[in-house]
Coordinates of C-alpha atoms in Angstrom, one line a residue:
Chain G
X1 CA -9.4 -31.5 45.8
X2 CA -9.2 -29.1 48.6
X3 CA -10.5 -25.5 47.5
X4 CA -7.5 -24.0 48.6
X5 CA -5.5 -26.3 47.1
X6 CA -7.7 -25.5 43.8
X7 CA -6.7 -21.8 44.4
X8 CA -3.3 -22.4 43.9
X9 CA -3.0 -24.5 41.3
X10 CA -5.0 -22.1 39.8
X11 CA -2.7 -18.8 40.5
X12 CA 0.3 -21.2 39.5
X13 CA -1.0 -21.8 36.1
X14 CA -2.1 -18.4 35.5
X15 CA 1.4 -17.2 36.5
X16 CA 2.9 -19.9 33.9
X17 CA 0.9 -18.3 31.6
X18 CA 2.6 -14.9 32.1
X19 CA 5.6 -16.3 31.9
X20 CA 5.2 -17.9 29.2
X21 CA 3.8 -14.8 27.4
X22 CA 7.0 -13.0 28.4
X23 CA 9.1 -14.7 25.8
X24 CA 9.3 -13.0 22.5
X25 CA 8.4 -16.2 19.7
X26 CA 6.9 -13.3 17.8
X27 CA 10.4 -12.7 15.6
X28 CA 10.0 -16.2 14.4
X29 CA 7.2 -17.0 12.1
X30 CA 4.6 -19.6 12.8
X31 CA 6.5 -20.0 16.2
X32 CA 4.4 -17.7 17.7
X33 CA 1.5 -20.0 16.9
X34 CA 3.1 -22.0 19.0
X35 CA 3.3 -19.5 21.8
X36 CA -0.2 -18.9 21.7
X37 CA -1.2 -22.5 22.0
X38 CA 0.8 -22.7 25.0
X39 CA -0.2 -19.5 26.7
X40 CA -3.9 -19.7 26.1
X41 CA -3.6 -23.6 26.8
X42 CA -2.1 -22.3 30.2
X43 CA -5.0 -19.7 30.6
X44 CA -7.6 -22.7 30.1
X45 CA -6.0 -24.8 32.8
X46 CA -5.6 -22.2 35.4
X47 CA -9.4 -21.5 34.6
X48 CA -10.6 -25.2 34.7
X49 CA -9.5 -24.4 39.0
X50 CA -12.1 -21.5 38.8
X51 CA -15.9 -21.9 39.1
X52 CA -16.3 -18.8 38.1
X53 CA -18.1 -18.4 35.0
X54 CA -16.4 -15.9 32.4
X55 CA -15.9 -14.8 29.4
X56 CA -12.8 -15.9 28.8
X57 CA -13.0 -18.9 26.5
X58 CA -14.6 -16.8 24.0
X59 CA -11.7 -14.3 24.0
X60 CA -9.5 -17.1 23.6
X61 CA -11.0 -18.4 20.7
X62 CA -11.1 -14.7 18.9
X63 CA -7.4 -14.4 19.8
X64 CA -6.3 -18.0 17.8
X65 CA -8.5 -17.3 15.0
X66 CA -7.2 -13.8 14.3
X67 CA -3.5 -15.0 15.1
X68 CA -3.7 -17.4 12.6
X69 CA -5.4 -15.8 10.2
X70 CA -3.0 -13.1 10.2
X71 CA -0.4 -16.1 9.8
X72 CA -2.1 -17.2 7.0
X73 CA -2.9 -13.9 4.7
X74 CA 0.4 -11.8 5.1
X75 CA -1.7 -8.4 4.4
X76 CA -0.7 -5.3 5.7
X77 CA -4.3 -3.9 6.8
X78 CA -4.9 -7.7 8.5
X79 CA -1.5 -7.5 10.0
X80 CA -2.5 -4.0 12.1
X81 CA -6.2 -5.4 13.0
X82 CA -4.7 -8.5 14.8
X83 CA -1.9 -6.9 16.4
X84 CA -4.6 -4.3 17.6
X85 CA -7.2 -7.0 18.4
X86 CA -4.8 -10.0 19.9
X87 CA -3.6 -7.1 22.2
X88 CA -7.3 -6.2 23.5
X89 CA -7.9 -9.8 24.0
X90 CA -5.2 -10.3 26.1
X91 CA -6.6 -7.4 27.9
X92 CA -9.6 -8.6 28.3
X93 CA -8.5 -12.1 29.4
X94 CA -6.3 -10.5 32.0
X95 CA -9.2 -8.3 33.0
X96 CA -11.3 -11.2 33.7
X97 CA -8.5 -13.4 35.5
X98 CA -7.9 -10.1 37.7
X99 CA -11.3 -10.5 38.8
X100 CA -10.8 -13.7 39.9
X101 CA -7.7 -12.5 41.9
X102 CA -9.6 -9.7 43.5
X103 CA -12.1 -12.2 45.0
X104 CA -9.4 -14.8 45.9
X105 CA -7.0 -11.6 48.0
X106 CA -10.5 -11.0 50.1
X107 CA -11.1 -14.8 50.6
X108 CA -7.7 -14.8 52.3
X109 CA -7.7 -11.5 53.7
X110 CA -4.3 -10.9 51.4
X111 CA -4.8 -7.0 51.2
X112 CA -2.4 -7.3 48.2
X113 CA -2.3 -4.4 45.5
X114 CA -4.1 -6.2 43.4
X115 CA -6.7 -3.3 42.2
X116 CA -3.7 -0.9 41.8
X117 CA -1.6 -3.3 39.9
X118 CA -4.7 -3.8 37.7
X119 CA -5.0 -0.1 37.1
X120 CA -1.5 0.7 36.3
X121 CA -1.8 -3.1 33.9
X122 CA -5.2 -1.8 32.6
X123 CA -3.9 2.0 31.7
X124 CA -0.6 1.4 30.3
X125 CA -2.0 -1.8 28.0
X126 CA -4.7 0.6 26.9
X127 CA -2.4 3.4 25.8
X128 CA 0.4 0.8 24.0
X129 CA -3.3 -0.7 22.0
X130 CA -4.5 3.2 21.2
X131 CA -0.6 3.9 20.2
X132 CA -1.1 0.5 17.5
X133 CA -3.8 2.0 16.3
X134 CA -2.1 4.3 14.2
X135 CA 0.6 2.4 13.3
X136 CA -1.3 1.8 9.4
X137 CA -0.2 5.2 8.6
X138 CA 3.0 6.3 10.2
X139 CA 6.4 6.2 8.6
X140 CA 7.9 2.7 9.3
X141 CA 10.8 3.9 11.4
X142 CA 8.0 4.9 13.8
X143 CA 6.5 2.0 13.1
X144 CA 9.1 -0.1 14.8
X145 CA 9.2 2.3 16.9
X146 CA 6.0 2.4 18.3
X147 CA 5.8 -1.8 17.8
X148 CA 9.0 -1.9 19.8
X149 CA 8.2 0.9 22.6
X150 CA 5.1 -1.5 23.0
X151 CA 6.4 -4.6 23.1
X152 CA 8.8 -3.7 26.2
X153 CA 5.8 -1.6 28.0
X154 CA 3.6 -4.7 27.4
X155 CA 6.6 -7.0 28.9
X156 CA 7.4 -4.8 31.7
X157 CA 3.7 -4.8 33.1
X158 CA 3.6 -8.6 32.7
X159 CA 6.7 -8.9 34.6
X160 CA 4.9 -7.2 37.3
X161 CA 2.1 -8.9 37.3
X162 CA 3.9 -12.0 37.5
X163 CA 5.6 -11.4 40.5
X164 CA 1.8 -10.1 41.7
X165 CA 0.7 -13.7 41.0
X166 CA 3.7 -15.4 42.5
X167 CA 3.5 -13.4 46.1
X168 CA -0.3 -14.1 46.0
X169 CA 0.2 -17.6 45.6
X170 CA 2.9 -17.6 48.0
X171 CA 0.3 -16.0 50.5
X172 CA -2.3 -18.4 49.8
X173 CA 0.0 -21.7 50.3
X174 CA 0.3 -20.4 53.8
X175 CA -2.9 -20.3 54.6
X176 CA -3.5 -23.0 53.6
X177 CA -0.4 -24.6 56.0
X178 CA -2.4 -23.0 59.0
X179 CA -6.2 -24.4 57.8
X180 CA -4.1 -27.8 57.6
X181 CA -1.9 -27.6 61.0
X182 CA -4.3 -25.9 63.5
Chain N
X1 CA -43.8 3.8 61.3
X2 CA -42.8 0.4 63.3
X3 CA -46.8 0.0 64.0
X4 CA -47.5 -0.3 60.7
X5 CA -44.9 -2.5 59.7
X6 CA -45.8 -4.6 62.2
X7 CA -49.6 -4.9 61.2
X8 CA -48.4 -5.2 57.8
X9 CA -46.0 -8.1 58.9
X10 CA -49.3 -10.1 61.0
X11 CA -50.8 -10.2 57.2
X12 CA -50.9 -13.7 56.3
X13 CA -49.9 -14.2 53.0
X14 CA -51.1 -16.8 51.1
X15 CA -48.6 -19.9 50.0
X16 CA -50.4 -20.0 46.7
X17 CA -50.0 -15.5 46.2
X18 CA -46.2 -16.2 47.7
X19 CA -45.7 -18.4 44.9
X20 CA -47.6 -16.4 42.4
X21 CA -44.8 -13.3 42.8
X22 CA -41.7 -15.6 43.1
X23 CA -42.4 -16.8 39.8
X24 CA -43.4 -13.4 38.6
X25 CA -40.2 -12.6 39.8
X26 CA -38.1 -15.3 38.2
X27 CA -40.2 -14.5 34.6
X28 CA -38.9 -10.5 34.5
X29 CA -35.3 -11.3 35.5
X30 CA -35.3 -14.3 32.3
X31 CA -36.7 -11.6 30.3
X32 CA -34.3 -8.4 31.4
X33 CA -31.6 -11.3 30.8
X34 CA -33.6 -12.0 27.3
X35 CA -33.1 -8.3 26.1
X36 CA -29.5 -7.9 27.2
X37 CA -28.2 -10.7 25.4
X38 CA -28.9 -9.3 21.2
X39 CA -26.3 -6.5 22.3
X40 CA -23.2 -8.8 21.8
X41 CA -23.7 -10.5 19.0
X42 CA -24.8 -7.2 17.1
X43 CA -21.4 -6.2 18.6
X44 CA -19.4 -8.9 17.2
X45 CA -21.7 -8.8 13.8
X46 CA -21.0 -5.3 13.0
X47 CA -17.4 -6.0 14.1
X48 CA -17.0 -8.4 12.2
X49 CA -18.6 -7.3 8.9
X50 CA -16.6 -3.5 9.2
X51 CA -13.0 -5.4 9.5
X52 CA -14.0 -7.8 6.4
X53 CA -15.1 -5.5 4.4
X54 CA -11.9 -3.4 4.9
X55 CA -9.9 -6.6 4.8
X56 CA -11.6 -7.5 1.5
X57 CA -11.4 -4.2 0.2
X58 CA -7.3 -4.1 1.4
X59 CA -7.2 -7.4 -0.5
X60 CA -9.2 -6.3 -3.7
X61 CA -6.3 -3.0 -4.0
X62 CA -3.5 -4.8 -3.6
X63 CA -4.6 -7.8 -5.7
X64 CA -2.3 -10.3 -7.7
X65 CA -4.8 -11.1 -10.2
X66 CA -5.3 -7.5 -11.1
X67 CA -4.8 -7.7 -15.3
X68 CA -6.9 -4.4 -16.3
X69 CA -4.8 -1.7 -17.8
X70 CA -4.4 1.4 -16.7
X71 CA -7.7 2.6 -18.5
X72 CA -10.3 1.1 -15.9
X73 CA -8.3 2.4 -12.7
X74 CA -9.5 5.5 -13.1
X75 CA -13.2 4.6 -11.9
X76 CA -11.9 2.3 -9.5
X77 CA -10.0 4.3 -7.6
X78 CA -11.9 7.7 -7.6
X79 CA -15.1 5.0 -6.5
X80 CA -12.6 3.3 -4.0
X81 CA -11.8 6.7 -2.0
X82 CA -15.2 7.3 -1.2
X83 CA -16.2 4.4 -0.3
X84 CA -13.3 3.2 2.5
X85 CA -14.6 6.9 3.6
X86 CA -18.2 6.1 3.6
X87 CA -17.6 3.0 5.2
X88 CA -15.8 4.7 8.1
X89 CA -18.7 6.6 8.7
X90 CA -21.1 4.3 8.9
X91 CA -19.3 1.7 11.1
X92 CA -17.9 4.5 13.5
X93 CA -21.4 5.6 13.6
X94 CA -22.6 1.6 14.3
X95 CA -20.4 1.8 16.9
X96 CA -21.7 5.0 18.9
X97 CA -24.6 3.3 18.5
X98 CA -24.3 0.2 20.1
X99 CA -22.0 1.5 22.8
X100 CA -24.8 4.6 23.5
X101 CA -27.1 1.4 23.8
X102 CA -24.6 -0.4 26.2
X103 CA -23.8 2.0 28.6
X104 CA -27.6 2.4 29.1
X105 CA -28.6 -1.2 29.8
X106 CA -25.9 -1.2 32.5
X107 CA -22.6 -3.0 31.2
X108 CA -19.1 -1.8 32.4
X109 CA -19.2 1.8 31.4
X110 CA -15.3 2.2 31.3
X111 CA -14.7 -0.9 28.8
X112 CA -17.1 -0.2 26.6
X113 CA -16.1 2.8 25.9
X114 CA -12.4 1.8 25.6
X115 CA -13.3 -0.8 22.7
X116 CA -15.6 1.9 20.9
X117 CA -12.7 4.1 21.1
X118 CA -10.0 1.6 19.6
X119 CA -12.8 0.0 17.1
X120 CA -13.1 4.1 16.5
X121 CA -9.4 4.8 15.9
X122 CA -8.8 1.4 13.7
X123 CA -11.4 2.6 11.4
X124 CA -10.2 6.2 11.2
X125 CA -7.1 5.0 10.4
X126 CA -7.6 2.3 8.3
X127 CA -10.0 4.3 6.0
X128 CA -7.1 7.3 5.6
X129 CA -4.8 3.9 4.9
X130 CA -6.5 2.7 2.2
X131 CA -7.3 6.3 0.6
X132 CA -3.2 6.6 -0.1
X133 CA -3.2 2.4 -1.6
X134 CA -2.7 2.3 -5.4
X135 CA -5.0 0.1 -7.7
X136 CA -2.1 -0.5 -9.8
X137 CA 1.4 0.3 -9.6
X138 CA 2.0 3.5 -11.0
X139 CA 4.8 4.3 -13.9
X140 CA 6.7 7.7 -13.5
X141 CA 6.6 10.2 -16.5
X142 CA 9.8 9.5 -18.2
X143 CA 11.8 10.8 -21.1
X144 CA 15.2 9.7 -22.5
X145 CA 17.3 10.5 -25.1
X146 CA 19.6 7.8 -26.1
X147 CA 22.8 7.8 -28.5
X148 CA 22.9 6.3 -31.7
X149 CA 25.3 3.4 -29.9
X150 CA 24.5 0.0 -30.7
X151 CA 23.7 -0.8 -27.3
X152 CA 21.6 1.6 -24.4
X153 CA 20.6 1.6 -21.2
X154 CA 17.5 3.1 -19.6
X155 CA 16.4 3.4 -16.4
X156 CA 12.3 3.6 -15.6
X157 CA 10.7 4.1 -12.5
X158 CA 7.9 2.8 -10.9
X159 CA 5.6 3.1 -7.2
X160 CA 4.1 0.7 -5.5
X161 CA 2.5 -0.1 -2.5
X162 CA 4.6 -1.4 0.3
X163 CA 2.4 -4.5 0.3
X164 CA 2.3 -5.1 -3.5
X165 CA 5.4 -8.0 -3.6
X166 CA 5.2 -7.8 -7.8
X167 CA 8.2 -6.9 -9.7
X168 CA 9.0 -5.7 -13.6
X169 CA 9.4 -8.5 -15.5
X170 CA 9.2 -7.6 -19.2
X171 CA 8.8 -4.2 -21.1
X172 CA 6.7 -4.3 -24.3
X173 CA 5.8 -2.2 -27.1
X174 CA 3.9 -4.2 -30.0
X175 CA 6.2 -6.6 -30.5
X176 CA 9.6 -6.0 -28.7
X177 CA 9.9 -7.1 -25.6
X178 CA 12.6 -6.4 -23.6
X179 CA 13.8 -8.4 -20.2
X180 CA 14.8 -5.8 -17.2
X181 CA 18.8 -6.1 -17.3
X182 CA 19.4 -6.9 -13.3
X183 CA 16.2 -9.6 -13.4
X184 CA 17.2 -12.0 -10.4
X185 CA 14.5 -14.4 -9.0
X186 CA 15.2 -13.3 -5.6
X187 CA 13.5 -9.9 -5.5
X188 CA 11.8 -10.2 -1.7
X189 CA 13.4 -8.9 0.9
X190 CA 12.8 -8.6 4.5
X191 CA 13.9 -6.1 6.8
X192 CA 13.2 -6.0 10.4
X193 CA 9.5 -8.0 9.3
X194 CA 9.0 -5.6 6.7
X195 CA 8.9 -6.3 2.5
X196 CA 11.6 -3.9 1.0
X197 CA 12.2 -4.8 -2.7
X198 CA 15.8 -4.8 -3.5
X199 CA 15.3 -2.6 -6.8
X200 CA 13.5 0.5 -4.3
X201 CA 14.8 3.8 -5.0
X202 CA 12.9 5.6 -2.2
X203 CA 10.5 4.3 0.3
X204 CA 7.8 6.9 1.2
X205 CA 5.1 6.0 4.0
X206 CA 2.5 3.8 2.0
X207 CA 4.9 3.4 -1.1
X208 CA 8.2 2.2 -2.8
X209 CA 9.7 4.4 -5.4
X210 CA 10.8 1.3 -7.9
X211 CA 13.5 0.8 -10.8
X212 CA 13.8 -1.2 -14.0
X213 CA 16.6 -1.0 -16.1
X214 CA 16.4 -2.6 -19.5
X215 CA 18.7 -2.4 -22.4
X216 CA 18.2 -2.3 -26.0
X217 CA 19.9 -1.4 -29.2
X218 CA 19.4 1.1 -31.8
X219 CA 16.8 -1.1 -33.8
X220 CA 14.1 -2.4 -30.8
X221 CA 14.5 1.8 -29.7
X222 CA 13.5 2.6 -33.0
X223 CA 10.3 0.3 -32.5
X224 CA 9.9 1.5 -28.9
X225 CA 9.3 5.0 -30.5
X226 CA 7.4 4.0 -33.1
X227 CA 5.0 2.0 -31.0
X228 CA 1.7 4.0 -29.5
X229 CA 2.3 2.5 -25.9
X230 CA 4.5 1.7 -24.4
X231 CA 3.6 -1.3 -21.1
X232 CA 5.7 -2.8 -18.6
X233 CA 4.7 -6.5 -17.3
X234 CA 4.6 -7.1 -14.0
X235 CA 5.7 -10.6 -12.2
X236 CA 1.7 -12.1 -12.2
X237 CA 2.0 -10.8 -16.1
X238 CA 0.0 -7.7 -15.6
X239 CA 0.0 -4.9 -17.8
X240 CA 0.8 -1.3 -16.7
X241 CA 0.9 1.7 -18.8
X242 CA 4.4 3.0 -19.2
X243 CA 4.1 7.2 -20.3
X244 CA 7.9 6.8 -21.9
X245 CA 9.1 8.9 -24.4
X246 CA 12.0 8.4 -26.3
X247 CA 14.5 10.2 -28.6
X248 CA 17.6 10.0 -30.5
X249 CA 20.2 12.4 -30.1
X250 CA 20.7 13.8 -33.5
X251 CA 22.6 16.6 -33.3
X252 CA 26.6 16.2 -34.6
X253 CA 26.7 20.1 -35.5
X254 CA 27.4 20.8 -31.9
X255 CA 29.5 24.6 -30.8
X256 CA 32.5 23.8 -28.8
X257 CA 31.7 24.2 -25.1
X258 CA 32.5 23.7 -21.4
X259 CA 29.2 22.9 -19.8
X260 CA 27.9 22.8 -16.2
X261 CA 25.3 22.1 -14.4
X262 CA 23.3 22.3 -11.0
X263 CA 19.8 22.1 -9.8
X264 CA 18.5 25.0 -7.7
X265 CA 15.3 22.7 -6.0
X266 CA 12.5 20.4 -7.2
X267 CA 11.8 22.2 -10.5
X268 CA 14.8 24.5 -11.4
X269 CA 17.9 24.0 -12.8
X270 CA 21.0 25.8 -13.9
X271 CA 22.9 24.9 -17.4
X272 CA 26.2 27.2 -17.9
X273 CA 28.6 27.1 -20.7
X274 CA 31.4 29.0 -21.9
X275 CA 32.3 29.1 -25.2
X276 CA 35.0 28.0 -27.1
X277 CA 34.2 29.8 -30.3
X278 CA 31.9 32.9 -31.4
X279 CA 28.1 31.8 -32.4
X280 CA 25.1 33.3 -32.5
X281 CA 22.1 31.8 -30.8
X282 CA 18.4 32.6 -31.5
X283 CA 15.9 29.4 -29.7
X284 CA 16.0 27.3 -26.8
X285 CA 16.2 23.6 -27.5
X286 CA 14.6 20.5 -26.0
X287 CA 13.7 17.1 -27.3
X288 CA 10.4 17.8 -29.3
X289 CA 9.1 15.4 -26.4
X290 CA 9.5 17.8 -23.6
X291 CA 8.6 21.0 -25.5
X292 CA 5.9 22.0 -23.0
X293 CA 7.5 20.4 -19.9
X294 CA 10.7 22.3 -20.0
X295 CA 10.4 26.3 -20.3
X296 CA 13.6 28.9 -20.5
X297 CA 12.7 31.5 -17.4
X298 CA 15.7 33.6 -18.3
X299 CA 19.5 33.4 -19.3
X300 CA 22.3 35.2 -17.7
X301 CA 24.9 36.8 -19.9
X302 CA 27.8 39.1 -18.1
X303 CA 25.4 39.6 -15.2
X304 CA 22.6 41.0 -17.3
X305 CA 19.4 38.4 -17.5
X306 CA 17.8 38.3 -20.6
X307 CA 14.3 36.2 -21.4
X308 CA 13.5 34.4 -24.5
X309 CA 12.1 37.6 -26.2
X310 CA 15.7 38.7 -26.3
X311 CA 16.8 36.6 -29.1
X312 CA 19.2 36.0 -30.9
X313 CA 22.3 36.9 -29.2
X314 CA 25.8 37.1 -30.3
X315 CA 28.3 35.4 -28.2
X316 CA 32.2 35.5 -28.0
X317 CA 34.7 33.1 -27.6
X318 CA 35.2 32.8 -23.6
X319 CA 31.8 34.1 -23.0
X320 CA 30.0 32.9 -20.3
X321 CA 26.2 32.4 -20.4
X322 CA 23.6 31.0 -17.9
X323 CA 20.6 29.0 -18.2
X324 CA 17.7 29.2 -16.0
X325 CA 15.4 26.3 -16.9
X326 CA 12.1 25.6 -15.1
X327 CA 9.6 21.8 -14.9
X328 CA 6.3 22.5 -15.9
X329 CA 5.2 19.8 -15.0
X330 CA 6.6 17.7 -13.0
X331 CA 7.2 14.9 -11.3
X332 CA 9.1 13.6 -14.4
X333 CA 12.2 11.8 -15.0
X334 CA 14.6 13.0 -17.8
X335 CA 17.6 12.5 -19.3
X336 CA 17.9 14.6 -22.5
X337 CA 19.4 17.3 -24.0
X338 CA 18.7 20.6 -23.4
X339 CA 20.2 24.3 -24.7
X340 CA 20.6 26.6 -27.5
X341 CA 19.8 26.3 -31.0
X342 CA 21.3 29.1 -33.7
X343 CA 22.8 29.2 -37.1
X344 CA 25.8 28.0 -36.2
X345 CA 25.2 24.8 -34.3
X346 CA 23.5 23.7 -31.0
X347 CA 24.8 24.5 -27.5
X348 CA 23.4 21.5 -25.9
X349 CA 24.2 19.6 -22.9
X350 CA 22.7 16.4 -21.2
X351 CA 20.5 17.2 -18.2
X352 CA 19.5 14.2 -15.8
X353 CA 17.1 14.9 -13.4
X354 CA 14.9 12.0 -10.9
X355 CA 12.3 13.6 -9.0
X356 CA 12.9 13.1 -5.1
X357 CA 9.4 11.9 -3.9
X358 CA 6.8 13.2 -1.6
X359 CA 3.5 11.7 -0.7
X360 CA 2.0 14.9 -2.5
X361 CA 3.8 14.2 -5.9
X362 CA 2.7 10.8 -5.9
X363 CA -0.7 12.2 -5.6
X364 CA 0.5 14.3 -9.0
X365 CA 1.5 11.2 -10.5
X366 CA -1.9 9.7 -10.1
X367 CA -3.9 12.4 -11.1
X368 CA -1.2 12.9 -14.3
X369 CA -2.0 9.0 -15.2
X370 CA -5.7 9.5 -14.3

């Protein structure tokens, strides 16, 4: 397959798996499992485009285990550790994917906001994680709160990543329309 | 400067030496590699060990198979606080450790420091978490007077922690055993994701304020009193110590009264009556139960207080008196009789008091059970 063609499959899957991660599955039990699976399977796929090699698949891995685990043992300590740590992983994953865009905007000369999207991402997903620290020994209306505060931070930043992805891919198509027609 | 290196660049260097220091080269990057690569999985072993061990000591408190009476929690749980704290400390200081070690061999300085700090905080917190868990569920100090009616109720309350999903069953004292009166088989509930039991009476931050009613007449209360201790059974058939104390209201000789009451806060209350025939009063009267529980600070009579040492007093017919009663010790449930005692007949009235929980009166009720 044609590299650049590579390069957008890639960025298409990677944007299906944001989109995918904007649906909220998590009220329904065991659905979320479900979400997961198709998410990280989503992750995988857009990676398998990538030569890059990264840590991802490992983070993955963590992320099922400790989802499912948590599905498993309905313990209240458990149930704060994998919200904490499925959070970071996600971080981490789209840390690693950002990298991959980074390189991708300079193949294409796409001077996109990639870094300062990433910032913004990598800040406010930091503070939402440190915030669910704490959550073990608040009062539960805070709880919710704090679970629910999260949630919507966490979904607005995908959204804008999303739309990141999409106007990147966009870019890239073109190019690859002029390497095809010239 | 641009001589030199041009002398230096007519050297011929040997294929054989050229070789010689490419390999070299190759060997000390394998090795740098070699010496970076320990540093995750000691990462992911110490992670991994500090959130099972909290996860299996979370499990081991709020265990279903936990059939030990209330005698052995004491050493558990005064053993348990420590150690969540020790653990803390050492995994938190495992951590500074391996992130100190990190940052120097060169990995993203920013990242690692962010995991430290959330590994950091979910250790802080979950330590403080398990510090406020109960072993057991915990039985509030309760004392009831009940008539001499075929049939009463009681009401007995109970704490748990928000993740213990066990329920009353049974109370049992040698050999009566009495069902809790509003048993259903559907006692879960869940509200926005969260367990809340139907039967909670309060829900505090790590706990659930818990009631059992049960119902019995005059004959199994007569056992329940007579019996040394009193237990409650749980859903998974363990056995919790119930500190109950019951009593029969006895007296018929009672003066005619109006009575009232309010509570001033936690621990005070105020009983007035007014007479509806002279008397003369000389002690203060509670249940034999609650002698040392329930003290007399003063009584108000035409605006004058008067303490204990004042008795007895004479009253009139219309007279008004006030009494200012203190909780030693509380957090206790009651629902007795308290007043005046004198030649003439008791001045008694019922008082009912539930303590309103705070996360510092559990603490009481723990160290009360200890």
């Amino acid at each position: 397959m044609n590299e650049t063609k590579e390069h957008v499959k890639l960025l298409q899957w990677f944007a299906i798996a944001l989109f995918l991660q904007l649906l909220y599955f998590n009220i329904f039990k065991y659905v979320n499992i479900l979400q997961d699976i198709l998410v990280y399977g989503a992750y995988l796929k857009s990676l398998s485009y990538s030569k890059k090699v990264t840590p991802v698949k490992k983070y993955i891995g963590i992320a099922i285990v400790l989802a499912l685990v948590s599905n498993i043992f309905s313990q209240q300590l458990l149930f704060y550790w994998s919200t904490v740590f499925i959070a970071g992983m996600d971080l981490l994953i789209i840390m690693e994917f950002c990298k991959i865009l980074v390189s991708l905007e300079q193949r294409y000369n796409a001077h996109g906001p990639t870094a300062r999207v990433l910032k913004k991402y990598v800040i406010i997903v930091f503070a939402v994680i440190v915030s669910w620290t704490m959550l073990s020994n608040l009062p539960r209306d805070w709880q919710i709160g704090l679970l629910v505060l999260g949630a919507f931070l966490l979904f607005v930043v995908n959204i804008r990543l999303f739309f990141h992805v999409l106007s990147l891919r966009k870019h890239v198509k073109k190019k690859s329309f002029v390497v095809t027609y010239l | 400067m641009s001589d030199f290196k041009k002398q230096m660049d007519q050297i011929d260097i040997p294929k054989s030496l050229h070789k010689r220091s490419l390999q070299g080269i190759e060997q000390a990057r394998k090795e740098q590699q070699k010496s970076q690569r320990w540093l995750p999985k000691i990462i992911t072993i110490a992670v991994t060990l500090a959130a099972g061990g909290f996860i299996a000591l979370s499990i081991e408190q709020g265990g279903t198979n936990n059939h030990q009476g209330a005698s052995t929690t004491l050493v558990q749980e005064q053993f348990s606080s420590y150690t969540y704290l020790g653990i803390a400390i050492l995994c938190i200081s495992i951590i500074l450790l391996i992130t100190k070690r990190k940052i120097e061999s060169g990995s993203d300085k920013v990242k690692t420091l962010g995991v430290a700090a959330v590994l950091i905080l979910l250790l802080g917190n979950s330590a403080l978490f398990l510090q406020h868990q109960l072993v057991n569920p915990l039985v509030i100090p309760t004392s009831i007077e009940v008539n001499k009616d075929e049939q009463n109720g009681f009401e007995i309350r109970y704490i748990t922690n928000h993740n213990d999903h066990r329920y009353v069953k049974f109370l049992q004292a040698d050999d009566v055993i009495l069902p809790i009166a509003y048993f259903t088989s559907k006692q879960d509930n869940l509200i926005n994701g969260f367990y809340y039991p139907y039967d909670t009476y309060q829900s505090l931050r790590y706990q659930y304020i818990r009631d059992a009613y049960f119902q019995a007449d005059l004959s199994e209360i007569e056992k329940i009193m007579a019996s040394k201790d009193v237990y409650l059974i749980l859903s998974d058939d363990a056995k919790i110590k119930a500190p109950l104390s019951l009593n029969i209201y006895q007296n018929d000789n009672q003066v005619p009264h109006q009575s009232f009451r309010a509570s001033r806060d936690q621990d005070e209350h105020v009983i007035s009556f007014i007479l509806e025939q002279d008397a003369v009063l000389d002690d203060f009267y509670v249940p034999p139960l609650l002698e040392n529980q329930i003290i007399l600070k003063e009584f108000i009579v035409n605006n004058q207080p008067f303490t204990s040492k004042n008795f007895p007093i004479s009253l009139k017919k219309g007279q008004r008196i006030e009494l200012i009663i203190q909780f030693k010790d509380s957090p206790f449930d009651m629902n007795a009789s308290v007043g005046l005692s004198g030649p003439d007949g008791y001045l008694l009235t019922k008082v009912f008091s539930q303590v309103y929980f705070t996360e510092s009166m559990v603490k009481k009720v723990r160290e009360m059970n200890e």
